[in-house]
Short mmCIF file of C-alpha atoms and ligand atoms in Angstrom, two decimals:
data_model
loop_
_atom_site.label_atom_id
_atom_site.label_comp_id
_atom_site.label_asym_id
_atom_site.label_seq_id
_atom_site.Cartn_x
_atom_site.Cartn_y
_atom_site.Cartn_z
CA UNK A 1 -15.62 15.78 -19.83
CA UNK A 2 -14.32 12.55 -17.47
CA UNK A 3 -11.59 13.69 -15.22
CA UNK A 4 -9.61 11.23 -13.40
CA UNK A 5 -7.45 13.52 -11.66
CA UNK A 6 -7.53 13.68 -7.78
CA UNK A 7 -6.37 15.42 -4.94
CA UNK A 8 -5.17 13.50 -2.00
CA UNK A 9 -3.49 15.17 1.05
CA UNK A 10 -2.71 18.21 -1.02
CA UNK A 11 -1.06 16.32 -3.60
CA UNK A 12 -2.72 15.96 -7.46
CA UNK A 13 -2.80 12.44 -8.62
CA UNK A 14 -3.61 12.10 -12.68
CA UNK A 15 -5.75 9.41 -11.79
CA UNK A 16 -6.58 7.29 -8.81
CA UNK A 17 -4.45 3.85 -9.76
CA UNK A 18 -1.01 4.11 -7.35
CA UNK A 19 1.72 1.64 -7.16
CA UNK A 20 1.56 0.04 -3.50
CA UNK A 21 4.66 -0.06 -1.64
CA UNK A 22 7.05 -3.03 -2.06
CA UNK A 23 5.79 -4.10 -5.46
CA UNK A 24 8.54 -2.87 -6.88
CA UNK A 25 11.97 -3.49 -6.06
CA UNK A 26 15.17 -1.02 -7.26
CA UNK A 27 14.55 2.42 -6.37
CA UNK A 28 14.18 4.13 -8.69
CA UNK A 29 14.15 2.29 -11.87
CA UNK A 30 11.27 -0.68 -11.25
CA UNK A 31 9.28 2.10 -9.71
CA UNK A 32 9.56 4.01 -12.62
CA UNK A 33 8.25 1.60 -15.30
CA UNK A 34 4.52 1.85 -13.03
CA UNK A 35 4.55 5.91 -14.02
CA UNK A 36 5.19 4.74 -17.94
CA UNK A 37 2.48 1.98 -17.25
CA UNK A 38 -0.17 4.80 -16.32
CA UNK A 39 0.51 4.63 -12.62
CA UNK A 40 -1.49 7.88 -11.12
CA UNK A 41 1.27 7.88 -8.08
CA UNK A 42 4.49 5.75 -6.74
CA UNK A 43 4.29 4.55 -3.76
CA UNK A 44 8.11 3.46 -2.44
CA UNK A 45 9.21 0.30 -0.95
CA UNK A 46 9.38 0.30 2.93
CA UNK A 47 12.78 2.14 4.51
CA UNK A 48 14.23 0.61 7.36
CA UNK A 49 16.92 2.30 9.21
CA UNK A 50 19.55 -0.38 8.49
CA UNK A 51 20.14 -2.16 5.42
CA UNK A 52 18.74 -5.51 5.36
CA UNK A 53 18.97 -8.62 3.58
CA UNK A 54 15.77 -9.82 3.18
CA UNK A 55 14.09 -13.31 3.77
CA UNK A 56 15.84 -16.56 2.24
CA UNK A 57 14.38 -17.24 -1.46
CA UNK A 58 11.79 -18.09 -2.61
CA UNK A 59 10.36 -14.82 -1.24
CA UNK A 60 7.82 -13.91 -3.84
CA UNK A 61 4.98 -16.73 -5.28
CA UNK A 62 2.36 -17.37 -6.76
CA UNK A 63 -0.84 -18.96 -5.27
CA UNK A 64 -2.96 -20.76 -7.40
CA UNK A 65 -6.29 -22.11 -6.09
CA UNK A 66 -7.96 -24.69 -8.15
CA UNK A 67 -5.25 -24.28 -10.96
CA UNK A 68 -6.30 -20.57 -10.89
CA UNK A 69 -3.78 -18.01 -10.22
CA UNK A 70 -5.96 -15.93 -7.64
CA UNK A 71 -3.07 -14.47 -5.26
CA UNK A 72 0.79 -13.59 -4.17
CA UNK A 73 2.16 -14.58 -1.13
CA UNK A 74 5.27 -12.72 0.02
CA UNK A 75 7.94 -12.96 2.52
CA UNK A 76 10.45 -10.48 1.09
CA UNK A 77 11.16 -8.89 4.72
CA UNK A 78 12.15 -5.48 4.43
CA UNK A 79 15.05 -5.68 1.91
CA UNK A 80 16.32 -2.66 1.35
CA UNK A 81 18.97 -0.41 1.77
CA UNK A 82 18.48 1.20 4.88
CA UNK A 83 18.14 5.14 5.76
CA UNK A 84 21.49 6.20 4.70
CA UNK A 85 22.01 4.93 1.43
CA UNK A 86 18.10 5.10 0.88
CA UNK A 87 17.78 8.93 1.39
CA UNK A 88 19.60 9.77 -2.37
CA UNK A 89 17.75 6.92 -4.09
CA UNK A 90 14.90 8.50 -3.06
CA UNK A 91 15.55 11.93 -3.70
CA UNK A 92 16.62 10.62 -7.56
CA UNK A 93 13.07 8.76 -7.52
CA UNK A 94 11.00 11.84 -6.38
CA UNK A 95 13.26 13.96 -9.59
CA UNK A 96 12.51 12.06 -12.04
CA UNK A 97 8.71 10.89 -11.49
CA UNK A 98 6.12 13.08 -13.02
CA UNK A 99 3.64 11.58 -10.55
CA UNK A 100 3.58 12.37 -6.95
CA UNK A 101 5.54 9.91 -5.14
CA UNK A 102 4.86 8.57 -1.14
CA UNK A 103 7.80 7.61 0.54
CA UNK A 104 6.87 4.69 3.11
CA UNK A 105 9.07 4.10 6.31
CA UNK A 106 8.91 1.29 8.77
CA UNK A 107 10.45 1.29 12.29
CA UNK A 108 10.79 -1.72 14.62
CA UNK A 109 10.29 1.09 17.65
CA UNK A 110 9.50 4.47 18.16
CA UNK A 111 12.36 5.92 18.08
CA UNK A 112 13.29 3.79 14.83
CA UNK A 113 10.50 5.59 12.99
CA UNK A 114 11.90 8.95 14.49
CA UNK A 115 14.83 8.57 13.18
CA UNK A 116 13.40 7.74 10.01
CA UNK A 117 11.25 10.74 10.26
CA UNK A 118 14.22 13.02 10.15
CA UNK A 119 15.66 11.90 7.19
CA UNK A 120 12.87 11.85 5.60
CA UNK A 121 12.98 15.65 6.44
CA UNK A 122 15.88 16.09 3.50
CA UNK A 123 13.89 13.63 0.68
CA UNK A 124 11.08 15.78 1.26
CA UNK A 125 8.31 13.31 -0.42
CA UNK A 126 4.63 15.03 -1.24
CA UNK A 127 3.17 12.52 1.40
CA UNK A 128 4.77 10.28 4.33
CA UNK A 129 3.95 6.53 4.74
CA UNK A 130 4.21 5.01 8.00
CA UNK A 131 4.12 1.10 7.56
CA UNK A 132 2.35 0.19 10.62
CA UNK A 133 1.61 -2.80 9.50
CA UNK A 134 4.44 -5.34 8.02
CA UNK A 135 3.64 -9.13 8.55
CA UNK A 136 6.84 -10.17 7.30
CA UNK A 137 9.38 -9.41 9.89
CA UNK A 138 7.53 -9.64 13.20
CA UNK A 139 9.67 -12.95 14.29
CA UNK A 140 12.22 -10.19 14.36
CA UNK A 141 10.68 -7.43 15.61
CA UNK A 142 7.78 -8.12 17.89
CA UNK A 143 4.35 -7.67 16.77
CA UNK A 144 4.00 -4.97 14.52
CA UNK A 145 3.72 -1.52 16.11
CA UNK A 146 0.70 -0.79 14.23
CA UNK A 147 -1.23 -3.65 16.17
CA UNK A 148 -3.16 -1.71 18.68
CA UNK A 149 -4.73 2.04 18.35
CA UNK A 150 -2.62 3.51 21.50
CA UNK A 151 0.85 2.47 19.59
CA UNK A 152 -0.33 3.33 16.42
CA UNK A 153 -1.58 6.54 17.21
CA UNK A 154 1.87 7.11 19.37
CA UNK A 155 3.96 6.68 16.42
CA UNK A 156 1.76 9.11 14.32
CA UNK A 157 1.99 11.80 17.06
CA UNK A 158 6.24 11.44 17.23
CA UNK A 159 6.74 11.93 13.61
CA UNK A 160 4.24 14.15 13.16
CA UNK A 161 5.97 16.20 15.34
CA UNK A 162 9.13 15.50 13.65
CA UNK A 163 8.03 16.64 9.88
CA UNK A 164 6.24 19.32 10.77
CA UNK A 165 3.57 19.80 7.58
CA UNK A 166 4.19 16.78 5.69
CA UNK A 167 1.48 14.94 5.33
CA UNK A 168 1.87 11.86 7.42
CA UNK A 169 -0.52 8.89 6.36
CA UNK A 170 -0.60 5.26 8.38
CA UNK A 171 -1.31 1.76 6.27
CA UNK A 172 -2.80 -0.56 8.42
CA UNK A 173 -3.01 -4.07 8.71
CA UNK A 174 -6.34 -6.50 8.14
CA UNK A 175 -4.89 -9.17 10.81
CA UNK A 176 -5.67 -7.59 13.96
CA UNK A 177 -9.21 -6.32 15.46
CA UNK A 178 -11.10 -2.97 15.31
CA UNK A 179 -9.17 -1.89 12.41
CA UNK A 180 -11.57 1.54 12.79
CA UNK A 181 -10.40 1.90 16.36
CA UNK A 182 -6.65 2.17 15.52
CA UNK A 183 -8.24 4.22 12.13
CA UNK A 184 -9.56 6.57 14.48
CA UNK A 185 -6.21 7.04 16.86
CA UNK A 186 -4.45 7.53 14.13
CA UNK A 187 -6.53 10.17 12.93
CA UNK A 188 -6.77 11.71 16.77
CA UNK A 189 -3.32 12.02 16.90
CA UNK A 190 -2.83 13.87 13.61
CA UNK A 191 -2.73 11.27 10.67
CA UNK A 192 -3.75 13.19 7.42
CA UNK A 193 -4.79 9.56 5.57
CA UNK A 194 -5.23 6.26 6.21
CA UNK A 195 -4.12 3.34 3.69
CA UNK A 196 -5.61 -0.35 4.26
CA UNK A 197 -4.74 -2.88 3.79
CA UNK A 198 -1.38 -4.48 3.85
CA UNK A 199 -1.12 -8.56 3.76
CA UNK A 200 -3.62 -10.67 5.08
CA UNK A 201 -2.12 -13.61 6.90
CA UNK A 202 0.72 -14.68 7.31
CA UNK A 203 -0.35 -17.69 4.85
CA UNK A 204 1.52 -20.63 3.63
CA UNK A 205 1.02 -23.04 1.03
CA UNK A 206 2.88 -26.71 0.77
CA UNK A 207 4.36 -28.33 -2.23
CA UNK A 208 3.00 -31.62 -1.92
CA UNK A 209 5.63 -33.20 -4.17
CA UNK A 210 8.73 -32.01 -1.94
CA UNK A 211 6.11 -31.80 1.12
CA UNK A 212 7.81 -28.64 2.37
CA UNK A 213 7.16 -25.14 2.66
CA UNK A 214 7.15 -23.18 -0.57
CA UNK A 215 7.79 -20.19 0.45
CA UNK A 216 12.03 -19.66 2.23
CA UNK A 217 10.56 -18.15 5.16
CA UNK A 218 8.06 -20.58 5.10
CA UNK A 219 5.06 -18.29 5.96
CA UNK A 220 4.37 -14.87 4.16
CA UNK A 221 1.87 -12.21 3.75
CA UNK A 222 -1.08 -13.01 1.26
CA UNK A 223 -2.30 -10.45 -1.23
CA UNK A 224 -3.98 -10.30 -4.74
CA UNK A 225 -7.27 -11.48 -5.53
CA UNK A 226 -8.24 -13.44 -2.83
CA UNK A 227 -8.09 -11.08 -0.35
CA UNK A 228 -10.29 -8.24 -1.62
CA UNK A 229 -13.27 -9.13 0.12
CA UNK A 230 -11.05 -8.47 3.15
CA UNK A 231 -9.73 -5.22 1.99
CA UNK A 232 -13.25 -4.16 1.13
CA UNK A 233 -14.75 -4.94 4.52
CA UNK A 234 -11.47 -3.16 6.02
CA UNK A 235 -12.07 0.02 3.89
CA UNK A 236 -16.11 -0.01 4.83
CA UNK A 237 -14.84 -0.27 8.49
CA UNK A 238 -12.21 2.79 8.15
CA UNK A 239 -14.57 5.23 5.66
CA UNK A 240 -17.37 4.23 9.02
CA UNK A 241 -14.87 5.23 11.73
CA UNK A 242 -13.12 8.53 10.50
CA UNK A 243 -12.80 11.53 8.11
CA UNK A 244 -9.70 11.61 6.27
CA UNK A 245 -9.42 10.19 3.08
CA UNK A 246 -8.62 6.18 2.37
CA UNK A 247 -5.57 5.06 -0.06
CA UNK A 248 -7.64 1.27 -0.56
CA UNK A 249 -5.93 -1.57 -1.68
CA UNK A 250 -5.74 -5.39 -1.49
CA UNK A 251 -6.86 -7.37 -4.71
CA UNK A 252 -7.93 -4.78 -7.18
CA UNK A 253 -7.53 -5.92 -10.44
CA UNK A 254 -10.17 -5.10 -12.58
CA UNK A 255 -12.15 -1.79 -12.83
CA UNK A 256 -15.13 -3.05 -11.27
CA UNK A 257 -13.26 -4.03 -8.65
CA UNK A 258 -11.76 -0.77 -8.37
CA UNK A 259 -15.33 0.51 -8.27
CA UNK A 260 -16.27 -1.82 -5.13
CA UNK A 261 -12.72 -0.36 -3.58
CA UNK A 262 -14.02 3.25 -4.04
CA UNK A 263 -17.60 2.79 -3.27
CA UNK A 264 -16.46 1.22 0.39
CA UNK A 265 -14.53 4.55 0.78
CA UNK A 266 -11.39 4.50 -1.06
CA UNK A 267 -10.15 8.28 -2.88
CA UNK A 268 -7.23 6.45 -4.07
CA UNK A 269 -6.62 2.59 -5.19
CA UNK A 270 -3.84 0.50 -5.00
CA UNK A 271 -3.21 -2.03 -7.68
CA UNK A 272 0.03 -4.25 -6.38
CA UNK A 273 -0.32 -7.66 -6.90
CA UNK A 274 -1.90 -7.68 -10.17
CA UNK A 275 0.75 -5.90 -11.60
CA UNK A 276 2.39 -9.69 -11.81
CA UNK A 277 0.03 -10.91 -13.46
CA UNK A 278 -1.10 -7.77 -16.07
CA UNK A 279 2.07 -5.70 -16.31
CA UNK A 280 2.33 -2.53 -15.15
CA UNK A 281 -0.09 -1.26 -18.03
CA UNK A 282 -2.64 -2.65 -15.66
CA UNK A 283 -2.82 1.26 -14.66
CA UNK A 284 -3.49 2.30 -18.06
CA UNK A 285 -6.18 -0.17 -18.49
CA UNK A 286 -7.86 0.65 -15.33
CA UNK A 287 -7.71 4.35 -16.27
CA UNK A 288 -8.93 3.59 -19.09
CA UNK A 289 -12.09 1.39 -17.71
CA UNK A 290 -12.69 3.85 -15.25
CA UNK A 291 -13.09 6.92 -17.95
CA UNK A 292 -15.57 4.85 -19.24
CA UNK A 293 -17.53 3.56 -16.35
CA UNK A 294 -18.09 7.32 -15.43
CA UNK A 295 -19.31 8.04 -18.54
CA UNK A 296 -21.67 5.30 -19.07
CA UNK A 297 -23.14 5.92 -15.56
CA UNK A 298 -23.29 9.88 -15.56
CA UNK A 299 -21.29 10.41 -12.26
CA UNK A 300 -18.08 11.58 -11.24
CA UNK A 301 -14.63 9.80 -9.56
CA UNK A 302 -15.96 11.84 -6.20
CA UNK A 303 -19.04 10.90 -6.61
CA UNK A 304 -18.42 6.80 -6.13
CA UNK A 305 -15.85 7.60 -2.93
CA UNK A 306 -18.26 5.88 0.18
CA UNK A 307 -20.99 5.63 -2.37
CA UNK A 308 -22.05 2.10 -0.64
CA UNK A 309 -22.22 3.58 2.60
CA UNK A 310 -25.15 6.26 1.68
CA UNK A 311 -27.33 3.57 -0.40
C1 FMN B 401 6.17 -8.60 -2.90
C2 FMN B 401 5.44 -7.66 -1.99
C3 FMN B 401 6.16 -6.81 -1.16
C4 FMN B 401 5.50 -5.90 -0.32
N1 FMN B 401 6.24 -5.03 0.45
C5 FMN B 401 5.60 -4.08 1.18
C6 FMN B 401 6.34 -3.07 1.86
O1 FMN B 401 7.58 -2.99 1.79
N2 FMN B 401 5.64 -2.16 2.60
C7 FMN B 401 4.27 -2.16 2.67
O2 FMN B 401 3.69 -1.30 3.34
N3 FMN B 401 3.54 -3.09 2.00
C8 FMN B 401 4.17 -4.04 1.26
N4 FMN B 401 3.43 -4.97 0.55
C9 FMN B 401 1.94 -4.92 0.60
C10 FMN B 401 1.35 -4.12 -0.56
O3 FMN B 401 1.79 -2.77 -0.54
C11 FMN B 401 -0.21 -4.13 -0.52
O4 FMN B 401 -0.63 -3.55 0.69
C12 FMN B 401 -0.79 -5.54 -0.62
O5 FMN B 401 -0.03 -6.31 -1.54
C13 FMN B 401 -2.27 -5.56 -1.03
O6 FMN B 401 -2.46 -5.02 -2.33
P1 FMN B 401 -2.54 -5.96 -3.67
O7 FMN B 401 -3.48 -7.09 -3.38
O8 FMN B 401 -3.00 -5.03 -4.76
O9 FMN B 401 -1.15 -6.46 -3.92
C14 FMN B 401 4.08 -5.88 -0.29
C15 FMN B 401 3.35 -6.77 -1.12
C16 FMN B 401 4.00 -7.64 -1.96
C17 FMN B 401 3.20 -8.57 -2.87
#
C-alpha cells in the first residue's frame, strides 16, 4: 500500500503538498479552502508585529513569457493584521484545520521577532516559521535579516530560546550567496527545518502600452514556474550543507516536478503559485500523481527525499 503521509518536525502531514505562506490571504477562511483542496498542511501568511497596509495595487500579477503564463510576481508587503489582532485569528485557524498548520512570523529586528516569539507562545502552532527572507519590504526595513548566516542564525538562537520546544524552522531566500552557509547557522544555532525558497528577485515587468511599471510597487518578488530551476539548485545546496529536513518550494506545479523538488532534498513541497493558476485542488491532483508515481516505480515518498544526491 502507497502512503503519502509524513512526519516533519514531529508533526504528521497526510501528504507532502503544503500551502506556502502568503498565498492565501484572510486568516482563516482562504487558508482553509487549501485543506478542502487536499492541502497536506497550512502554512500562514507572514505576522508582523504591527498591522500593515500593504503595497499600493496592483500587488499580485501575472507574468506571461512568450504569451505563456509561466510565473507570479508579488509585491503584497506584509499586509496583515499585526501580532495583536493576529494571535485569535490564528488560534481559530489552528481549531478548525484538520491538517497541521505552521504559523510564519517576520520581524524587521531582533527583538521584533522576539516579540513575535512570545505571542506565538499562546497560538501554540505544531511548527514555527521564521520568514528570514521577505523581498518585499526591504525599502522599509533594511535588507532582510535572513541575508547573512551570523544574523540568521542570531534570530534562530533568540526565539528558540523564547519557545522553548516548538519547533522553530527558517525559510530562506534564493537572492543572496551561500544559501548552505546561512542553512548551516541556522541549523548550528538550533533550527529544527529549513524551508527554501522564498521569491527570487525582486523582478519587474513593463506594460509597454502605458510604458510604466505594472506592478504598484513597481518591483516584486518572482515565483511560479520560472523559478524552479532556482529553487531546485537552492534545495540541492541546503540537503548538501545540513541534516534537518527541507520544506522545498518555488515553482512546483506538476508531480514530476514535485519529484525533482524531493529528489534535490525536499520531505515536504510547497505548491503556492500554481494554486492561481490550478485551484487549490492542485493538492489533490498532486496527491493523487504522486500515489501513482510510487506505485509505478516500486519506491516509497522517503525513498525519493535527496534521491539525486546518492545517484
Ligand atoms: C502573493 C504572494 C505572497 C507571498 N507572501 C509571503 C509571505 O507572507 N511570507 C513568506 O514567507 N513567503 C511569501 N511568499 C512566498 C511563497 O511562500 C513561496 O516561497 C514562493 O511563492 C515560491 O513558491 P511558489 O513558486 O510555489 O509560489 C508569497 C508569495 C506570493 C506569490
Amino acid at each position: 500500500m502507497v502512503s503519502l503521509a509524513t512526519d516533519y518536525c514531529g508533526a504528521t502531514f497526510p501528504n507532502p503538498f503544503i500551502l506556502p505562506s502568503g498565498i492565501a490571504q484572510n486568516i482563516p477562511e482562504d487558508h482553509l479552502r487549501a485543506e478542502a483542496g487536499g492541502a497536506g498542511g497550512i502554512t500562514a501568511k507572514s505576522l508582523t508585529p504591527e498591522p500593515r497596509e500593504g503595497n499600493p495595487m496592483p500587488r499580485v500579477i501575472q507574468v506571461r513569457i512568450d504569451g505563456k503564463p509561466l510565473g507570479i510576481m508579488n509585491s503584497v508587503g506584509l499586509k496583515g493584521p499585526g501580532l495583536l489582532k493576529g494571535i485569535p485569528l490564528l488560534k481559530d485557524l489552528i481549531k478548525r484545520s484538520r491538517v497541521p498548520v505552521i504559523v510564519s512570523i517576520f520581524g524587521a529586528s531582533i527583538s521584533d521577532f522576539q516579540i513575535l516569539a512570545e505571542g506565538m507562545t499562546a497560538v501554540k502552532p505544531r511548527i514555527l516559521e521564521l520568514n528570514l527572507s521577505c523581498p518585499n519590504v526591504s525599502s522599509e526595513f533594511g535588507e532582510p535579516l535572513g541575508m547573512g548566516a551570523k544574523t540568521a542564525g542570531t534570530v534562530v538562537a533568540a526565539v528558540k530560546k523564547i519557545v522553548g520546544k516548538m519547533p522553530v524552522i527558517a525559510k530562506l531566500s534564493p537572492n543572496y550567496p551561500g544559501i548552505g552557509e546561512i542553512a548551516r547557522s541556522c541549523e548550528a544555532e538550533g533550527a529544527d527545518g529549513i524551508v527554501a525558497i522564498n521569491t527570487v528577485g525582486p523582478g519587474m515587468v513593463i506594460d509597454i502600452r502605458k510604458r510604466k511599471p505594472v506592478l504598484g510597487a513597481k518591483s516584486g518578488g518572482v515565483s511560479g514556474s520560472i523559478i524552479k530551476p532556482v529553487a531546485i539548485r537552492c534545495v540541492w545546496d541546503v540537503y548538501e550543507a545540513v541534516k534537518i529536513p527541507i520544506i522545498g518550494m518555488g515553482g512546483v506545479t506538476t508531480v514530476e516536478d514535485a519529484v525533482e523538488m524531493m529528489m534535490a532534498g525536499a520531505t515536504l513541497v510547497g505548491v503556492g503559485s500554481a494554486t492561481y493558476v490550478k485551484g487549490m485542488t492542485v493538492y489533490s491532483e498532486l496527491a493523487e500523481g504522486m500515489t501513482q508515481y510510487l506505485r509505478e516505480n516500486k519506491i516509497t515518498l522517503s525513498e525519493l527525499v535527496g534521491w539525486a544526491h546518492r545517484a
